[in-house]
Coordinates of C-alpha atoms in Angstrom, one line a residue:
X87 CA 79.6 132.5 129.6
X88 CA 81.0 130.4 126.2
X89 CA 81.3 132.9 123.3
X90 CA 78.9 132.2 120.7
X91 CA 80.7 130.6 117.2
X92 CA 80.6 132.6 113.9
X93 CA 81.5 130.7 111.2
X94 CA 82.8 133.0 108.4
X95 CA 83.0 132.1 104.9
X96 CA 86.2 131.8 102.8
X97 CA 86.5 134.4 100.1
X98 CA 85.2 132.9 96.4
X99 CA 89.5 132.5 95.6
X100 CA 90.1 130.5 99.3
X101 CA 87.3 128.1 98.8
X102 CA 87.4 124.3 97.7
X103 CA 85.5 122.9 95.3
X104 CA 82.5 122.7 95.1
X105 CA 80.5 119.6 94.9
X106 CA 80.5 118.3 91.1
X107 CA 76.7 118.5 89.2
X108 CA 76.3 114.9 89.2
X109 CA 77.2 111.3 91.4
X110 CA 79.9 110.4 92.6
X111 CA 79.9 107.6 90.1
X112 CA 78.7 109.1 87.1
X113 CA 81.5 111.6 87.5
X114 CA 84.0 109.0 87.8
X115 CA 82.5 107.4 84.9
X116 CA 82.8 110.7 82.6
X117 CA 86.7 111.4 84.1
X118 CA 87.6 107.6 83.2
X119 CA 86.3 108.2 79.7
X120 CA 87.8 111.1 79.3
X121 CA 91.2 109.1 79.9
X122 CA 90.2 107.1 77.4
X123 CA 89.6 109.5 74.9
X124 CA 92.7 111.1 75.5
X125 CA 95.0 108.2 75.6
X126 CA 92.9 107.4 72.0
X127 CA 94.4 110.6 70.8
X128 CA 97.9 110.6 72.1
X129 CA 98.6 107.2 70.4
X130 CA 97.0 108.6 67.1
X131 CA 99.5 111.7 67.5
X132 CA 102.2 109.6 68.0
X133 CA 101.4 106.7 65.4
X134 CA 101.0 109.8 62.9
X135 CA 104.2 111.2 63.8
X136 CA 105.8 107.5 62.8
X137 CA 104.2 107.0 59.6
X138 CA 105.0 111.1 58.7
X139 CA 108.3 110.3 59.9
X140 CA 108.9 107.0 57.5
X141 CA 107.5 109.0 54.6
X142 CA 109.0 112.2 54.8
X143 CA 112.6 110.9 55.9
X144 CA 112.9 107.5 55.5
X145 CA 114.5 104.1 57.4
X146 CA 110.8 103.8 58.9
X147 CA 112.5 101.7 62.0
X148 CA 115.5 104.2 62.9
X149 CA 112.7 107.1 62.8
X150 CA 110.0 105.1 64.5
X151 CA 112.7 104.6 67.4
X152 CA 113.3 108.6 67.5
X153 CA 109.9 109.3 67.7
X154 CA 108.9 106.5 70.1
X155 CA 111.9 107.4 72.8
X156 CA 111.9 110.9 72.5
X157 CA 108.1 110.7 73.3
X158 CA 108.6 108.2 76.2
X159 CA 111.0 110.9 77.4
X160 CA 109.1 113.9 77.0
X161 CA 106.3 112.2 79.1
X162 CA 108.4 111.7 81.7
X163 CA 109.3 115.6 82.1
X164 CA 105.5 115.9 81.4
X165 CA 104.7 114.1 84.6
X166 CA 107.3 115.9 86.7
X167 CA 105.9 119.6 85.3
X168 CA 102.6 118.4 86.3
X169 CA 103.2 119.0 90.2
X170 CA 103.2 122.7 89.6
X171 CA 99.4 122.3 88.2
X172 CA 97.5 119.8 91.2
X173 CA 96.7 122.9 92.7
X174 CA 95.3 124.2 89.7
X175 CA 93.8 120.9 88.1
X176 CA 91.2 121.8 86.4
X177 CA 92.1 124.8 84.4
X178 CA 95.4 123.2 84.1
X179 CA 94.4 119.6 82.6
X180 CA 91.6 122.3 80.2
X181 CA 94.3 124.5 79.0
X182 CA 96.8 121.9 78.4
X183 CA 94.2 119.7 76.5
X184 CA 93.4 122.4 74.2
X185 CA 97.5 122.8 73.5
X186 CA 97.8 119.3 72.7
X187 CA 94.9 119.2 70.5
X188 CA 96.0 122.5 68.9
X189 CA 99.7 120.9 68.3
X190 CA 98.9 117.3 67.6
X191 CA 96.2 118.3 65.2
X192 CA 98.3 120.8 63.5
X193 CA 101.9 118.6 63.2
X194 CA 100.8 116.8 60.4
X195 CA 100.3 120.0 57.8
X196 CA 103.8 121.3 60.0
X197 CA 105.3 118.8 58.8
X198 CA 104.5 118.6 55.4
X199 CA 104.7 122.3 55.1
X200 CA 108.5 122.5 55.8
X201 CA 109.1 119.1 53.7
X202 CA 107.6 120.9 50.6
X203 CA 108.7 123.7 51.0
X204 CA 112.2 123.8 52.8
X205 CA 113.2 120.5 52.1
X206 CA 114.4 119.4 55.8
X207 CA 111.6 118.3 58.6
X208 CA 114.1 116.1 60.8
X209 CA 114.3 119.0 63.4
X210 CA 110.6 119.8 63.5
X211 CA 109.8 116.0 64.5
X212 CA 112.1 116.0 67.0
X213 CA 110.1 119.4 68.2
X214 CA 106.7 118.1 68.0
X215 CA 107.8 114.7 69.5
X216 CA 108.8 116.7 72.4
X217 CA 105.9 118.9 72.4
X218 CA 103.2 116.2 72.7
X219 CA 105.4 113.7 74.5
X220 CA 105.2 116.3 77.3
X221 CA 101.5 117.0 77.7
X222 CA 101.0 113.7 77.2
X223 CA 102.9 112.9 80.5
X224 CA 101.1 115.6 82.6
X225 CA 97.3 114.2 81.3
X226 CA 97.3 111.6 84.2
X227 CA 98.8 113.3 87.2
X228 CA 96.3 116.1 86.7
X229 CA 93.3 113.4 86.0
X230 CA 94.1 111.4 88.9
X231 CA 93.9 115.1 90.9
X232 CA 90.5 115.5 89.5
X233 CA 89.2 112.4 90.0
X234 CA 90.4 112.3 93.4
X235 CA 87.8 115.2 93.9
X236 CA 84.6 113.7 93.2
X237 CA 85.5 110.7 95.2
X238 CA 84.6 110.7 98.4
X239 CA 86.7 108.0 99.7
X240 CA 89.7 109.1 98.1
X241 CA 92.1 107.7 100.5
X242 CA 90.7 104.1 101.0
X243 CA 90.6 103.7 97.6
X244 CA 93.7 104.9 95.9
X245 CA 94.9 102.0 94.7
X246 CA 91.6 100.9 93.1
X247 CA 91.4 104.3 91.5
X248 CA 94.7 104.5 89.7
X249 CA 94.0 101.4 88.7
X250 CA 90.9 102.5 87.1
X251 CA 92.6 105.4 85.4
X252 CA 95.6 103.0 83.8
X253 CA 92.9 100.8 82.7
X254 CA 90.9 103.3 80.7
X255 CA 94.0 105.0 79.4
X256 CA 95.8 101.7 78.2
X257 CA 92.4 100.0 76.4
X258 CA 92.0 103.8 74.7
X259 CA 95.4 103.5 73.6
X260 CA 94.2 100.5 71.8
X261 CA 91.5 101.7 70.4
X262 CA 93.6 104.5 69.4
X263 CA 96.1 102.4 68.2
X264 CA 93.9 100.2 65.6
X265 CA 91.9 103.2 64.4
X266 CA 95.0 104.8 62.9
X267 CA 95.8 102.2 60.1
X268 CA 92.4 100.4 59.8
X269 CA 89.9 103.6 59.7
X270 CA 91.1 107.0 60.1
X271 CA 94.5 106.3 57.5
X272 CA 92.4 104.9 55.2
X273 CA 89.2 106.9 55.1
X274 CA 90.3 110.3 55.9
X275 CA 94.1 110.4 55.2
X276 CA 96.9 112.0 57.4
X277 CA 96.0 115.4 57.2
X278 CA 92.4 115.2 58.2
X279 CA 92.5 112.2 60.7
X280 CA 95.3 114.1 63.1
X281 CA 92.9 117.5 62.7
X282 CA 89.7 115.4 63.4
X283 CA 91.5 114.0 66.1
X284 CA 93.0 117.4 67.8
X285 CA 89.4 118.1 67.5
X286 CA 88.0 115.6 69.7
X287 CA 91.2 116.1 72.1
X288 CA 89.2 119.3 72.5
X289 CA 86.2 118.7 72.9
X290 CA 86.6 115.9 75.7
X291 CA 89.6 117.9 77.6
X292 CA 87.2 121.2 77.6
X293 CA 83.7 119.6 78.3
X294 CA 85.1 117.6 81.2
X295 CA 86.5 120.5 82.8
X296 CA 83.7 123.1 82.2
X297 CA 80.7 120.8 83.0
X298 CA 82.2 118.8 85.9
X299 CA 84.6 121.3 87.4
X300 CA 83.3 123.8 86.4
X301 CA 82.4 125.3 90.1
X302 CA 86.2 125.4 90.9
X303 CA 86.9 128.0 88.3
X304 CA 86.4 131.2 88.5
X305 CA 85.1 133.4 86.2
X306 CA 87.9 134.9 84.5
X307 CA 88.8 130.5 83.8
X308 CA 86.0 129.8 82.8
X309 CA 85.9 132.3 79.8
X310 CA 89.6 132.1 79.5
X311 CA 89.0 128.1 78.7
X312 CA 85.8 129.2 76.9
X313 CA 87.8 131.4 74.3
X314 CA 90.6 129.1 73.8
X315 CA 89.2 126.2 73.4
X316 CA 86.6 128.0 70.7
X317 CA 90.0 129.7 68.9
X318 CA 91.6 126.1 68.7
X319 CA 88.8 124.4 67.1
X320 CA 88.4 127.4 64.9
X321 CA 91.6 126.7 63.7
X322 CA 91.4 123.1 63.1
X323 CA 87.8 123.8 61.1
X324 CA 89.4 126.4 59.4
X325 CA 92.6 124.0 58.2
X326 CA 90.1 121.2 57.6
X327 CA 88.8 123.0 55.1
X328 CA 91.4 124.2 53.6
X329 CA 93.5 120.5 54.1
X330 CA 92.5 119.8 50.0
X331 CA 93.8 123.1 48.5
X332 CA 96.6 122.6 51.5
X333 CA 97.6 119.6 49.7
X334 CA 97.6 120.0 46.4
X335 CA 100.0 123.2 47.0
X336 CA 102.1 120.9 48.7
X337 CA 101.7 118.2 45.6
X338 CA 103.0 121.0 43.4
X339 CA 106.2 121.8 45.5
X340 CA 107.1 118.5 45.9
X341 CA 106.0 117.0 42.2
X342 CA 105.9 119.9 40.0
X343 CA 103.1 122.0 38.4
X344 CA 102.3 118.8 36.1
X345 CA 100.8 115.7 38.6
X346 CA 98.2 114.1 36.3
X347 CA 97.3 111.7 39.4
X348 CA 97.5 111.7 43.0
X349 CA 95.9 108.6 44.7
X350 CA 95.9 107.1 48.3
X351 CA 95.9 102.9 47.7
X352 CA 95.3 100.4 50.5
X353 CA 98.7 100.0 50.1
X354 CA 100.5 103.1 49.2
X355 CA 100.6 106.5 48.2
X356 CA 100.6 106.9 43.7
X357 CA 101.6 109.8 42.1
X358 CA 101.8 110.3 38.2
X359 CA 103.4 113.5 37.0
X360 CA 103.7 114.6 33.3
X361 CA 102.3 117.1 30.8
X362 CA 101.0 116.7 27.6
X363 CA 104.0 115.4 25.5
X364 CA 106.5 115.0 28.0
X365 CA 107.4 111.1 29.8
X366 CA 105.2 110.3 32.6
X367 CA 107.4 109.8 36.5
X368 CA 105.7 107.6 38.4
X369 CA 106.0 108.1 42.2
X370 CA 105.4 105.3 45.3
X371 CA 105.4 107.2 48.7
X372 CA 106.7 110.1 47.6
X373 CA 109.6 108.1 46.1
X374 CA 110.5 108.1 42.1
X375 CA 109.8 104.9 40.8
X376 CA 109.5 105.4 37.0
X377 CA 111.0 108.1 35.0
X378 CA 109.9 108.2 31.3
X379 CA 113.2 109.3 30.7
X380 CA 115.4 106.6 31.2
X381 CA 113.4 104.1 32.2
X382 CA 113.8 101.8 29.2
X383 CA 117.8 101.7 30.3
X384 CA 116.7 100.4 33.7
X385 CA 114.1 97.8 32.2
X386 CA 116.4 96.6 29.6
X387 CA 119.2 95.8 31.9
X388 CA 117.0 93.9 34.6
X389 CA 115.3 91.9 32.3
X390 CA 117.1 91.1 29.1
X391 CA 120.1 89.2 30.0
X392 CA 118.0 87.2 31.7
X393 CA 116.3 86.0 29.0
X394 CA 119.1 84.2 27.5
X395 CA 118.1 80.6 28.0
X396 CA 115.1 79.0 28.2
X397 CA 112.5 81.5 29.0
X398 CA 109.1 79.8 28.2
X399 CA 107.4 81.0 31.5
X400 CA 108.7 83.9 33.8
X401 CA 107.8 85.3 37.0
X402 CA 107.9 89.0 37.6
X403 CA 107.5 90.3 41.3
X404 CA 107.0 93.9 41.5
X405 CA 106.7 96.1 38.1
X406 CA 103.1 96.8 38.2
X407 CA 103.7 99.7 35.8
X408 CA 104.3 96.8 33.3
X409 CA 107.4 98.1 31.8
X410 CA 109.9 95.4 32.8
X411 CA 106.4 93.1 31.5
X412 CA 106.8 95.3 28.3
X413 CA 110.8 93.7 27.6
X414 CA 109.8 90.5 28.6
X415 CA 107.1 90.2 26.1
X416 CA 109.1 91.7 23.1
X417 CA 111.2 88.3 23.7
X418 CA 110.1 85.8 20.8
X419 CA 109.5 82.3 23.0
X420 CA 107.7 83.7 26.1
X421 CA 104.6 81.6 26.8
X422 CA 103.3 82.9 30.3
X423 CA 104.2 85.9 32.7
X424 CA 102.5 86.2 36.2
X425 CA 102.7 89.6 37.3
X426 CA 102.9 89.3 41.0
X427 CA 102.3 92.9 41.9
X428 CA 100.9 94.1 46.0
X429 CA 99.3 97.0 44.8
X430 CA 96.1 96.8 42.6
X431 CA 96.4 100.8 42.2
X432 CA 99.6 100.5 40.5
X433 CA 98.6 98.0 37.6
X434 CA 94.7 99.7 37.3
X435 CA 96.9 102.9 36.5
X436 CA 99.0 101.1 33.9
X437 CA 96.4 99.6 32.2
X438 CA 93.9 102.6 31.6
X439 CA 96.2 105.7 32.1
X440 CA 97.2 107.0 28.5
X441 CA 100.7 108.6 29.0
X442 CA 101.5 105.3 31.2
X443 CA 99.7 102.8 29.0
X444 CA 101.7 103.9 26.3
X445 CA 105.2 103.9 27.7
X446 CA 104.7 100.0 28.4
X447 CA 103.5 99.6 25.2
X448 CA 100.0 98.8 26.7
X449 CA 101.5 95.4 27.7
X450 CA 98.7 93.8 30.1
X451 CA 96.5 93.7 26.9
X452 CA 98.5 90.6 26.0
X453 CA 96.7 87.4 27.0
X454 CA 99.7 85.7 28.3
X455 CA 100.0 87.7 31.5
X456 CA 98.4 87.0 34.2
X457 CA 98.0 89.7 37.4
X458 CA 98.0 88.1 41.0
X459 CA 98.1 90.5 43.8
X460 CA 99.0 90.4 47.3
X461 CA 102.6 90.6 49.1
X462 CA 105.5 89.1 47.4
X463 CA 107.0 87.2 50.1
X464 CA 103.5 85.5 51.0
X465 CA 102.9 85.2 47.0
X466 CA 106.5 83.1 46.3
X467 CA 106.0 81.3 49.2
X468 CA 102.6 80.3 47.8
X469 CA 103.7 79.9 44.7
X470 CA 106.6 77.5 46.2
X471 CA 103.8 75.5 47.8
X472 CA 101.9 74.4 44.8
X473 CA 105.4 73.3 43.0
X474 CA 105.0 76.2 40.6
X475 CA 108.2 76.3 38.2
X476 CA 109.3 79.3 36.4
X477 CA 112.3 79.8 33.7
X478 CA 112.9 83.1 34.9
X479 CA 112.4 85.2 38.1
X480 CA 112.5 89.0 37.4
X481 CA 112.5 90.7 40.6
X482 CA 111.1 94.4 39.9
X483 CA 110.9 95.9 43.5
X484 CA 111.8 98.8 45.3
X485 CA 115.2 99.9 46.2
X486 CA 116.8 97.4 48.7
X487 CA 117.6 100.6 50.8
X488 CA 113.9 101.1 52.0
X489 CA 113.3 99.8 55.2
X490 CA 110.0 98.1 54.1
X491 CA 111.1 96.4 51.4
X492 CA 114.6 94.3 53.4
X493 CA 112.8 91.1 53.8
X494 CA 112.3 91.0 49.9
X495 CA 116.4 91.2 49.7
X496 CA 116.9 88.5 52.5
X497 CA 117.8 85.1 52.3
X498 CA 114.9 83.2 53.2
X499 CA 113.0 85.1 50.4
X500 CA 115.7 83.9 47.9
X501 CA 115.3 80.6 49.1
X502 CA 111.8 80.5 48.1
X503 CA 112.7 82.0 44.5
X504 CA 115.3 78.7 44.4
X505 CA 112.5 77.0 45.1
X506 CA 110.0 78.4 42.0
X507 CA 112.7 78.1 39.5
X508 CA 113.0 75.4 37.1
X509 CA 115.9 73.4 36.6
X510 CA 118.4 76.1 34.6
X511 CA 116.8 79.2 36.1
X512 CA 117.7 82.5 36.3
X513 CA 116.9 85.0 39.0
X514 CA 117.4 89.0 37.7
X515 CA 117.3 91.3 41.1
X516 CA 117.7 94.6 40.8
X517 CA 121.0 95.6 43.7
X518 CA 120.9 99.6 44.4
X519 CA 123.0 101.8 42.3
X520 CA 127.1 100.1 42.5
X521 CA 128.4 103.4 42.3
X522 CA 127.8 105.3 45.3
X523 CA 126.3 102.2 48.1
X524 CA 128.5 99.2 46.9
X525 CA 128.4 97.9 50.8
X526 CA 124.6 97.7 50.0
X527 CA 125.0 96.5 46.2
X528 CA 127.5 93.6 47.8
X529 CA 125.3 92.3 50.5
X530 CA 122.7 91.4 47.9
X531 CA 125.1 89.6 46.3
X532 CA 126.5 87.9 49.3
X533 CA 122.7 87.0 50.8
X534 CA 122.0 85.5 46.6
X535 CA 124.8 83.0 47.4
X536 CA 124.0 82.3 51.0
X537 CA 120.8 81.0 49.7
X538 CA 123.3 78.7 47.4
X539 CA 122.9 80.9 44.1
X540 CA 125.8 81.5 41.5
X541 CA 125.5 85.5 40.8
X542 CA 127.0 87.5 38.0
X543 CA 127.4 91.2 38.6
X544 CA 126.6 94.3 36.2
X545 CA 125.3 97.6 35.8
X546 CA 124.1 99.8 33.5
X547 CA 124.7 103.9 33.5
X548 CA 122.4 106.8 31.9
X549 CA 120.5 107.1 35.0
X550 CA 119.2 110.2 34.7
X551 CA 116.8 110.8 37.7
X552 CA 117.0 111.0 41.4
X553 CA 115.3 108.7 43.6
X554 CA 112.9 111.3 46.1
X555 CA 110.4 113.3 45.6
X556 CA 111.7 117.1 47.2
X557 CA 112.2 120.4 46.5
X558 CA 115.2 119.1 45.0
X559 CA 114.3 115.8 42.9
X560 CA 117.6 114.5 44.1
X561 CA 117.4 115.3 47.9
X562 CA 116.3 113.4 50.8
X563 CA 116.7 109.7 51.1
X564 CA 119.0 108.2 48.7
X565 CA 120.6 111.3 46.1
X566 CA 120.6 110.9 42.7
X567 CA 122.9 107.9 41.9
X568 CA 124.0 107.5 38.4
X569 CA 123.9 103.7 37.4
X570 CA 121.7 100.7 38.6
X571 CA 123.3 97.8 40.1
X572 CA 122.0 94.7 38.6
X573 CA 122.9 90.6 39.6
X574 CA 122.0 87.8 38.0
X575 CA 121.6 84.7 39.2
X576 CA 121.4 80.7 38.8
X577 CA 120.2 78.3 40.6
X578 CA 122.0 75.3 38.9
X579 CA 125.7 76.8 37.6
X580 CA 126.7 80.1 36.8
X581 CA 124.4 82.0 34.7
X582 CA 125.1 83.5 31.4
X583 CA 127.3 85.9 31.0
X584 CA 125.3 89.5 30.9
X585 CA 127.9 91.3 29.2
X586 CA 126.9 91.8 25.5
X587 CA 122.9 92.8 26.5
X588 CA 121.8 96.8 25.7
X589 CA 123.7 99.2 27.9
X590 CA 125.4 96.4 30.3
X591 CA 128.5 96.8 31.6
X592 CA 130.1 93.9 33.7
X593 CA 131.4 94.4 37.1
X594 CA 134.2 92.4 38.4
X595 CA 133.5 90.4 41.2
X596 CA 136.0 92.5 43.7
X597 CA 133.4 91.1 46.3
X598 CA 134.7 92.6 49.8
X599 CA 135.9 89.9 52.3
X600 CA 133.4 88.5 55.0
X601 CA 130.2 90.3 53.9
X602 CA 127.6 88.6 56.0
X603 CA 124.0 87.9 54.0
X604 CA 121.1 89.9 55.2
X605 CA 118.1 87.4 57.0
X606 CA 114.6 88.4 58.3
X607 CA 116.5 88.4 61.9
X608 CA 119.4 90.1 60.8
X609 CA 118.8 92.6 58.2
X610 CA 122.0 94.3 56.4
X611 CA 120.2 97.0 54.6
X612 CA 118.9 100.4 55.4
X613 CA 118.6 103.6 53.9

């Protein structure tokens, strides 16, 4: 006689999963968006470690090329780590989502922190880069695991679903990807969009696993993802609240107890320090621009030497603050000035802000000069277009040094100046400090004459300020140099001589041999 069969039940820690609360397609549905949520994310951490990275140390494309690889990397060893967690997907894809959001979320006020307060954050990127790089890489070897489960013909259709899982994850890394600059950036600022975003991180990683899967946890992880999840949003409430005070404490390490102003532009960063009585600095991106204390050395030399000759109408690119506009004006004979300037922040804070409005003699109440804003490539280049013709071209920009600003040193954006200048022109272009980067001061001169300008090299000393913001005004990128490097140039002839002009000293043209011209596809510069 056949035995009868007993069928005895696996213990609660031996059994599979259990069958998820929903269909078999709407769980797929709510895994694949859950890829896309978290792909969203990871591109905001990593896009936010760029931009911190290009702020806070400089040469945005050798840091962006740090970040990127060292991510890429990291992802890799992410994936690899992930096999010790497929038999443990769900707990492991919660906890690992609530790390990430925790870390991502949080590397933005790390970062600052140890900038304002310790001066040196290189190290830390690196860390975090390779933090979130890694549980980056294990998200989809542990989704694909989990959405394995609630398909019931898993094996037939493998390669349709990890092609349903690359698909969400790369059009939420482009969703990701254009929220950073065009809404979170803008509207909510660095601090707050990476804790917003840790936030969501989450939410998404810790619903999915608790809702769908959450019959093949047990108890004890269950309220083990319950707590942790609650305790990291917790703490990115909490510092979300506290981001404001956060930063002004940071403003006041990095700027001093006296910032009068402290905007975020479409364009850029402002910030205007000063107390009653004392000259105004002006800092772009965390970069001195304008010191009250020597300034009027710096303006002097740009623009008066250039203003030997005829100098009815004159082109200034740059200089919102109006201070080289305040020299050219005091010049008897001067007609018209166009201001082409790329932020509007910049010239509404030298027009109404009293400290500021006084140290450029209040110099856009003049009704010769006229604002145009917009970049100052795309702005020469229209101004080429319409046969505009200027006597003189002050260029007023930021230091040739700064990534962003190379293709305003190149050749192709000299050629345009050429082309705006009026038979006799001069061209005024501010080089870097001769002293201590003549490699950089010399390519600008050598990419003036490639674009078939005669140049005239000089300087002027008393430069009294560094060129960073920091714990140390004259650490970080570019140290305090001690003279401005000036060139002037002329389109048909050698200009005048500058020599005899305020505080200019001339330089001898001990130009080094074989000095190639920096282009748009080969840039020389770089901080």
């Amino acid at each position: 006689m056949e035995a009868p069969h007993v069928s005895v039940a696996a213990p609660p820690s031996q059994a599979g999963p259990g069958p998820p609360p929903v269909r078999q397609r709407a769980g797929r549905f709510l895994v694949l968006a859950t890829v896309f949520i978290c792909a969203a994310c990871g591109l905001v951490y990593e896009l936010e470690l760029v931009a911190l990275a290009s702020y806070l140390i400089g040469d945005s494309v050798k840091q962006a090329s740090v970040v990127l690889s060292v991510m890429v990397f990291a992802m890799g060893i992410g994936s690899l780590l992930a096999k010790r967690l497929r038999c443990r997907a769900a707990v492991g894809f919660g906890l690992l989502e609530a790390a990430l959001a925790l870390i991502g979320g949080c590397s933005a006020l790390v970062l600052y922190a140890l900038f304002a307060w310790v001066g040196e954050s290189r190290f830390a990127l690196v860390g975090f880069s390779l933090a979130i790089g890694v549980l980056i890489g294990a998200e989809i070897p542990l989704l694909m695991t989990l959405i394995q489960r609630i398909s019931r013909r898993a094996e037939q259709d493998a390669g349709g679903t990890v092609a349903d899982l690359f698909a969400a994850d790369y059009v939420g890394a482009l969703v990701g990807g254009l929220a950073f600059p065009f809404l979170l950036l803008p509207w909510l600022g660095q601090l707050t969009s990476a804790l917003l975003t840790g936030a969501v991180n989450a939410v998404a990683g810790g619903a999915l696993v608790l809702w769908l899967f959450g019959r093949d946890l047990t108890a004890r992880e269950r309220w083990l993802l319950v707590v942790v999840n609650a305790a990291v949003l917790g703490l990115l409430a909490t510092a979300t609240v506290l981001a404001d005070d956060f930063e002004r404490s940071v403003r006041r390490a990095v700027y001093g107890d006296e910032v009068r102003v402290a905007v975020h532009t479409d364009v850029q960063e402002v910030v205007l320090t000063g107390g009653p009585g004392e000259p105004p600095e002006l800092y772009l991106d965390g970069r001195l621009r304008v010191s009250g204390r020597d300034e009027h050395r710096y303006h002097r030399a740009l623009v008066h030497p250039a203003m030997r000759g005829p100098h009815a109408r004159v082109l200034i690119l740059g200089g919102g603050d109006g201070l080289a506009l305040r020299e050219v004006l005091r010049t008897p004979g001067v007609r018209s000035v166009t201001v082409a300037e790329p932020d509007p922040g910049v010239v509404d804070l030298a027009r109404h802000d009293p400290a500021l409005a006084r140290l450029n003699g209040h110099a856009y109440r003049d009704p010769r000069v006229r604002v145009v804003h917009g970049d100052a490539f795309a702005g020469l280049r229209a101004a080429a277009g319409r046969a505009e013709a200027y006597d003189v071209v002050i260029s007023d920009l930021p230091d040739p040094a700064i990534t962003a600003s190379t293709k305003l040193y190149s050749a192709e954006f000299y050629g345009l100046a050429s082309r705006v200048l009026a038979r006799g022109g001069r061209l005024a272009v501010h080089a870097g400090p001769m002293a201590s980067r003549p490699h950089l001061y010399w390519t600008v001169d050598a990419t003036l004459r490639a674009a078939g300008f005669t140049t005239r090299p000089y300087r002027a000393t008393g430069h009294l300020s560094g060129f960073a913001a920091g714990p140390d005004r004259s650490a970080g990128t570019g140290a305090a140099a001690h003279d401005w490097g000036f060139l002037l140039a002329g389109r048909d002839g050698p200009p005048p001589d500058p020599a005899g002009a305020a505080g200019v000293r001339r330089v001898p043209a001990a130009r080094p041999p074989g000095l190639p011209p920096s282009t748009l596809v080969h840039p020389r510069y770089g901080e």
